[in-house]
XYZ file of C-alpha atoms in Angstrom:
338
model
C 10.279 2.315 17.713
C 13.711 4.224 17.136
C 13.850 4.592 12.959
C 15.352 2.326 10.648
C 16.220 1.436 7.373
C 17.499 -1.808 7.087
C 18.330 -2.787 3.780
C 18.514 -6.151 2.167
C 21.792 -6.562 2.245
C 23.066 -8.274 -1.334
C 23.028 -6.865 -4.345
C 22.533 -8.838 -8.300
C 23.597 -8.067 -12.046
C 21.268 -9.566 -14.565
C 22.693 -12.525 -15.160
C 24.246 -14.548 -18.124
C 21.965 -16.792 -20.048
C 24.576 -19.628 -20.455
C 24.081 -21.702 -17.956
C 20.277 -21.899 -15.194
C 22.001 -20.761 -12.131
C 23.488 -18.361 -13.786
C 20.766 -17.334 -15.563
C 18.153 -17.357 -13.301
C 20.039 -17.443 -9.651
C 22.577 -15.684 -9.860
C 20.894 -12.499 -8.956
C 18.652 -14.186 -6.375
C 21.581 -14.535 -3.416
C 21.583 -11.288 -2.823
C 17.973 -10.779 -3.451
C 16.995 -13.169 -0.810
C 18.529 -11.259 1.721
C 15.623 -9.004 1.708
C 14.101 -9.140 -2.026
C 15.512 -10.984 -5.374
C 14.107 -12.007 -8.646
C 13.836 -14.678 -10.790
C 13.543 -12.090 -13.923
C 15.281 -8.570 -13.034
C 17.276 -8.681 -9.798
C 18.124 -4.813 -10.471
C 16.414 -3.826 -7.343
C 19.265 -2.739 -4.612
C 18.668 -3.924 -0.910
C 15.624 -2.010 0.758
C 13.928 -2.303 4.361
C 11.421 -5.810 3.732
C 9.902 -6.182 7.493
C 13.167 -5.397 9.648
C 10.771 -2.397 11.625
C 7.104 -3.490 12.529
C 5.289 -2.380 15.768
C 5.159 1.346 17.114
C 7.411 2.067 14.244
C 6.503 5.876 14.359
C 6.894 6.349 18.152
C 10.854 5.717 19.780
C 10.580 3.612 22.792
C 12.531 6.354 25.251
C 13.935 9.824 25.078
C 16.171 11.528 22.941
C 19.807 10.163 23.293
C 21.021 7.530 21.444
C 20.418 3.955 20.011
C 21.501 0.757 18.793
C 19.748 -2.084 17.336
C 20.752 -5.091 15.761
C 18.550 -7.181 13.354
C 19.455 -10.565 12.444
C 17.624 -11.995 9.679
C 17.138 -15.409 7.683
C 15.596 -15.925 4.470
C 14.529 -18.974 2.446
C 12.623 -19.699 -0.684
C 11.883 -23.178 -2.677
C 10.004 -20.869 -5.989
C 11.217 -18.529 -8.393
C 8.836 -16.656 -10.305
C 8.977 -14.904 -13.141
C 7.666 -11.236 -14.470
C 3.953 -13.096 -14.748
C 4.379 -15.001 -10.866
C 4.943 -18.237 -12.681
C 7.760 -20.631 -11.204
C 10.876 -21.400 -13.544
C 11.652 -24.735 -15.110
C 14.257 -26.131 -12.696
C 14.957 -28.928 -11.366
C 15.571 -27.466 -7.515
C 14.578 -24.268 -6.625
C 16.384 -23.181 -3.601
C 18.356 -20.069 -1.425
C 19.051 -19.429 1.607
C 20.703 -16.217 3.221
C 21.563 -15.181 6.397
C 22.438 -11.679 7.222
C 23.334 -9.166 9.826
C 22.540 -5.453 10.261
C 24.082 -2.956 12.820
C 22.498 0.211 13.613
C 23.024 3.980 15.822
C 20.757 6.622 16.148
C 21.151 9.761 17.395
C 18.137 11.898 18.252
C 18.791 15.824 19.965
C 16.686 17.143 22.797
C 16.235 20.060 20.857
C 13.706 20.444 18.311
C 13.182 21.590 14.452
C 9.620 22.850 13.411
C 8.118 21.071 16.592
C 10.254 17.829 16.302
C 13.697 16.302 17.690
C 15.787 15.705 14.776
C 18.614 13.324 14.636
C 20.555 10.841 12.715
C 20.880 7.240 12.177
C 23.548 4.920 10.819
C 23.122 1.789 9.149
C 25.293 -0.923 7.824
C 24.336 -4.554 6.309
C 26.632 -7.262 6.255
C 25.503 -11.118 4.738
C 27.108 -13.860 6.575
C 25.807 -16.414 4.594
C 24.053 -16.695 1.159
C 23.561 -20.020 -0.517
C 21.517 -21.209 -3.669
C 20.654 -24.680 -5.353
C 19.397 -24.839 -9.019
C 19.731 -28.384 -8.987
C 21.888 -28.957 -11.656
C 25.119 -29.004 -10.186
C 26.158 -25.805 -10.950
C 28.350 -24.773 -8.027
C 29.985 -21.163 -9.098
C 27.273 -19.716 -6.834
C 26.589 -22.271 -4.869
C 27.888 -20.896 -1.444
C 27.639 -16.913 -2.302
C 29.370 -14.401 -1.717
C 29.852 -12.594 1.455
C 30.949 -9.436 2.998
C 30.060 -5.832 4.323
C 27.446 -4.033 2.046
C 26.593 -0.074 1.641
C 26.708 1.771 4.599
C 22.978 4.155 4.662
C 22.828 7.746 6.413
C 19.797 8.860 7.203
C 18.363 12.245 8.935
C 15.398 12.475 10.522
C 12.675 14.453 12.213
C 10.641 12.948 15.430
C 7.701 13.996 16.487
C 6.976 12.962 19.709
C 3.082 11.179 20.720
C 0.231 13.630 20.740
C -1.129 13.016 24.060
C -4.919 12.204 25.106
C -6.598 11.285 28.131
C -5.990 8.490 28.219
C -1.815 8.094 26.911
C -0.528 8.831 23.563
C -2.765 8.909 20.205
C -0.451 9.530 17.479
C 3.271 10.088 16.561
C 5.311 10.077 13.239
C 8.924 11.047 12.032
C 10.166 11.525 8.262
C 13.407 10.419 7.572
C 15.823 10.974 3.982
C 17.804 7.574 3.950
C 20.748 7.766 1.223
C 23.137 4.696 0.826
C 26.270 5.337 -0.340
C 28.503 2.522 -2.553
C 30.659 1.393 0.267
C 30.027 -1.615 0.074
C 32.013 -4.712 -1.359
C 31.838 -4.974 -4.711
C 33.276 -7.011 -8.463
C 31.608 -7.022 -11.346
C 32.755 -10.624 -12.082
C 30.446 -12.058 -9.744
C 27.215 -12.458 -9.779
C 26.482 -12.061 -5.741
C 27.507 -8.575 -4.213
C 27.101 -7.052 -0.597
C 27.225 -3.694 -2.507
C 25.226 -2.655 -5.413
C 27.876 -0.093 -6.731
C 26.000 3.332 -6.952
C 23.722 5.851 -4.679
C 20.156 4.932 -3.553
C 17.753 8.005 -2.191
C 14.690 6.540 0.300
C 13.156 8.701 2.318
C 10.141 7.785 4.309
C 7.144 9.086 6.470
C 6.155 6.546 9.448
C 3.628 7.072 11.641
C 1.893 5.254 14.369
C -1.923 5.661 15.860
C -3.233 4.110 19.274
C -6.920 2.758 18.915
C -7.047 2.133 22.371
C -3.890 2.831 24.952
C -3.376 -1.568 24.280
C -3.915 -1.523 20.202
C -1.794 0.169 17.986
C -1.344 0.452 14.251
C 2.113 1.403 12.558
C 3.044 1.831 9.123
C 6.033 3.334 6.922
C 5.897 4.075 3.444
C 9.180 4.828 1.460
C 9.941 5.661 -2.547
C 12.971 4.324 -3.604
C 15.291 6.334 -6.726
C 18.283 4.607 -7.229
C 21.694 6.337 -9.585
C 23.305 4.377 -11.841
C 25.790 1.010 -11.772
C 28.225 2.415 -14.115
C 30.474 -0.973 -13.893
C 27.836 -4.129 -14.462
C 29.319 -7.197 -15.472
C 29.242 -6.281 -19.319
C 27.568 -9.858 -20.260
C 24.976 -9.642 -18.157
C 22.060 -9.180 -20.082
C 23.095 -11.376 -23.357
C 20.199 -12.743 -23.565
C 18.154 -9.759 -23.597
C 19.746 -9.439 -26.542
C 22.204 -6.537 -24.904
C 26.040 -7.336 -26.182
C 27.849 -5.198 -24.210
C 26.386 -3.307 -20.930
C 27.877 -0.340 -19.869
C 25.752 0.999 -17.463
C 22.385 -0.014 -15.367
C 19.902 1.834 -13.601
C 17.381 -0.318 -11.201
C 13.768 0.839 -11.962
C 11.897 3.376 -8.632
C 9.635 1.643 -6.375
C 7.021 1.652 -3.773
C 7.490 -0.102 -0.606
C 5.833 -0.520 2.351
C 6.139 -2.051 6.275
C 2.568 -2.438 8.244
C 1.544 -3.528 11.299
C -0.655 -3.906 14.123
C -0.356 -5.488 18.200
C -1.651 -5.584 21.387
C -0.705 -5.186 24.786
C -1.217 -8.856 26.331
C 0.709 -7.640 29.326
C 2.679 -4.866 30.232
C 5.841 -6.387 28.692
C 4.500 -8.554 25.660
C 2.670 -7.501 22.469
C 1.602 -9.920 19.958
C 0.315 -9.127 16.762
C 0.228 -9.268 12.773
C 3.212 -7.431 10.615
C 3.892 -7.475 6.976
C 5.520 -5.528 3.896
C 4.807 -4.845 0.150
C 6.902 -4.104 -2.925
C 6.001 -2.686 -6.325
C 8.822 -1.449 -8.572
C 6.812 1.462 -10.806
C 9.622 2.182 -13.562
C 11.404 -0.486 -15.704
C 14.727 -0.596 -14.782
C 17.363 0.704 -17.729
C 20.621 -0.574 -19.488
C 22.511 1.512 -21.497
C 20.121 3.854 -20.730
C 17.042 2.030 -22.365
C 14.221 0.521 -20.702
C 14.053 -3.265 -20.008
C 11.311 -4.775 -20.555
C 9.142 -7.253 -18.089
C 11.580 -6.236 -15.154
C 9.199 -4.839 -13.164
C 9.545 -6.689 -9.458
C 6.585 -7.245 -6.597
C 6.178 -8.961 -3.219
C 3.787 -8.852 -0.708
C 4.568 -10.745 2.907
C 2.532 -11.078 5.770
C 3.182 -13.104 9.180
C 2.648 -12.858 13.106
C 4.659 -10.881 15.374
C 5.769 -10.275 18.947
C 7.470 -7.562 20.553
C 8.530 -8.229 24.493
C 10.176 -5.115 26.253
C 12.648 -5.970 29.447
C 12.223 -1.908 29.991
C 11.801 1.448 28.425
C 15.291 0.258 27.074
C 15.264 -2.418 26.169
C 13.229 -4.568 23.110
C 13.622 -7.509 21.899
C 11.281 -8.174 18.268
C 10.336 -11.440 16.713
C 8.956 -11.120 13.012
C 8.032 -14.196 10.423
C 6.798 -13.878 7.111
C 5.352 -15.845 4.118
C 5.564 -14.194 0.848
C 2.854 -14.351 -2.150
C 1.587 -12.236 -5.649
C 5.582 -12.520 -6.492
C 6.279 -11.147 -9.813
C 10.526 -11.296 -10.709
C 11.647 -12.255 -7.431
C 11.973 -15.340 -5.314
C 9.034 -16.655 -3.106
C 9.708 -17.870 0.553
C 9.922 -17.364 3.997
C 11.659 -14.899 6.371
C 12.361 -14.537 9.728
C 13.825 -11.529 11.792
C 15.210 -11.192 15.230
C 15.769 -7.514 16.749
C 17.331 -5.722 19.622
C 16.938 -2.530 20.685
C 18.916 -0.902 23.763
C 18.350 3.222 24.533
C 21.656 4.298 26.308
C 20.772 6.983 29.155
């Protein structure tokens, strides 16, 4: 389907040690949008199951598209760097968010493919976490518009066989640009305050004309937060922070579905994320902040026409390491203007 790359749309500074929430949730609001962590939070927002089936084929013609995803996220366990849960009392977040999205794709072609353009922006309209201890400072979250991502592409369309298309893919070079809202006093932000480079190959093969397979593999580089909340990381034993750098990382979206009828396709979607590097502060390596998730649920995809899609995703999350572990749930339209 047309590309995306929906990003989770809250960003976290490592939080204070003086009090649980803020020690240990304060990052997760904006995590739990599409990732957090109970350990690191340095991780900006990145595409966790927003695109599933026929991901490397678009559903129509060159021209252009819009798609909006609407996405809710939940988790009762925070683990830590070694997937155990943290020592509180209640263990709870929940985030709501909204992402808007145009793509452009020419009729002409580069190197054999139609190349194009997509625009992206995030925006959380509600984020909310419990520690259970009465500690309300980020107890409703913070809200707002996050960083708007740009991202050219190239399409190939479907290789044709005898009987309908086989295989189609498209590379893409998303960049997100700090747009978005953004204080270093608080611990929740819709904008994580520096550039992000994650470009991606997706690609998707027909077993039979009903059964497809999809995946899309990014690697995600992100610059430098040169305004963290200088406290942040007092109990890693760093006084004064004047500058953070989130770790790279490997992620993934997968899926597969069949054709029940023309119109509906049912199936199994699901993502993975493993951070590689240790993310940095004051330009040294922090140790144990390494984050992973891996989420896997059903799917169905029900098209009204060739323009026209409407997604359902779900997803329960396990191996967690520095990151919440829950539940999430995505609704997406897709309309191809003529």
């Amino acid at each position: 389907m047309p590309p995306a790359s929906a990003p989770e749309t809250l960003t976290r500074h490592r939080p204070d040690a003086s009090g649980p929430l803020l020690g240990k949730l304060a990052g997760l609001l904006c995590g739990c949008v599409l990732s957090a962590s109970a350990a690191a939070y340095e991780l900006p927002a990145v595409n966790l199951g927003l695109t599933t089936f026929i991901d490397g084929a678009p559903p129509a013609g060159p021209g252009w598209y819009v798609s909006e995803y609407l996405q809710y996220y939940s988790a009762d366990t925070l683990r830590d760097k070694n997937g155990k849960s943290l020592p509180l009392p209640k263990q709870e977040i929940e985030v709501t968010s909204l992402v808007s999205q145009a793509i452009w794709m020419s009729a002409n072609t580069l190197w054999g493919a139609h190349y194009g353009v997509t625009l992206l922006l995030p925006a959380v309209l509600d984020a909310r976490a419990d520690d259970g201890l009465g500690n309300l400072a980020l107890g409703k979250g913070n809200t707002g518009v996050g960083d708007l991502i740009i991202g050219p592409f190239l399409q190939w369309m479907p290789v044709m066989g005898a009987n309908g298309p086989v295989f189609a893919h498209r590379v893409e070079l998303d960049i997100s640009l700090p747009t978005g809202e953004y204080d270093n006093r608080r611990s929740v932000n819709p904008g994580a305050n520096h550039w992000t480079i994650n470009p991606y190959w997706s690609g998707t093969y027909w077993l039979t004309p009903k059964w497809t397979v999809s995946s899309r593999l990014w690697y995600l580089w992100s610059g430098k937060n040169t305004d963290p909340n200088p406290t942040g990381f007092a109990a890693q034993g760093i006084a004064h922070a004047r500058n953070v750098r989130p770790g790279q990382a490997f992620h993934m979206n997968f899926a597969t579905e069949y054709a029940v009828t023309p119109q509906l396709r049912i199936g199994l979607n699901g993502y993975w994320l493993k951070q590689t590097t240790e993310s940095e502060v004051n330009g040294s390596k922090l140790s144990g902040s390494k984050e992973q998730v891996l989420g896997i649920g059903p799917g169905l995809l029900y098209s009204f026409s060739q323009r026209d899609h409407l997604f359902f995703n779900a997803y329960k999350e396990s191996h967690v390491r520095n990151r919440p572990e829950g539940e999430r749930y995505v609704i997406r339209y897709v309309h191809h203007f003529e």
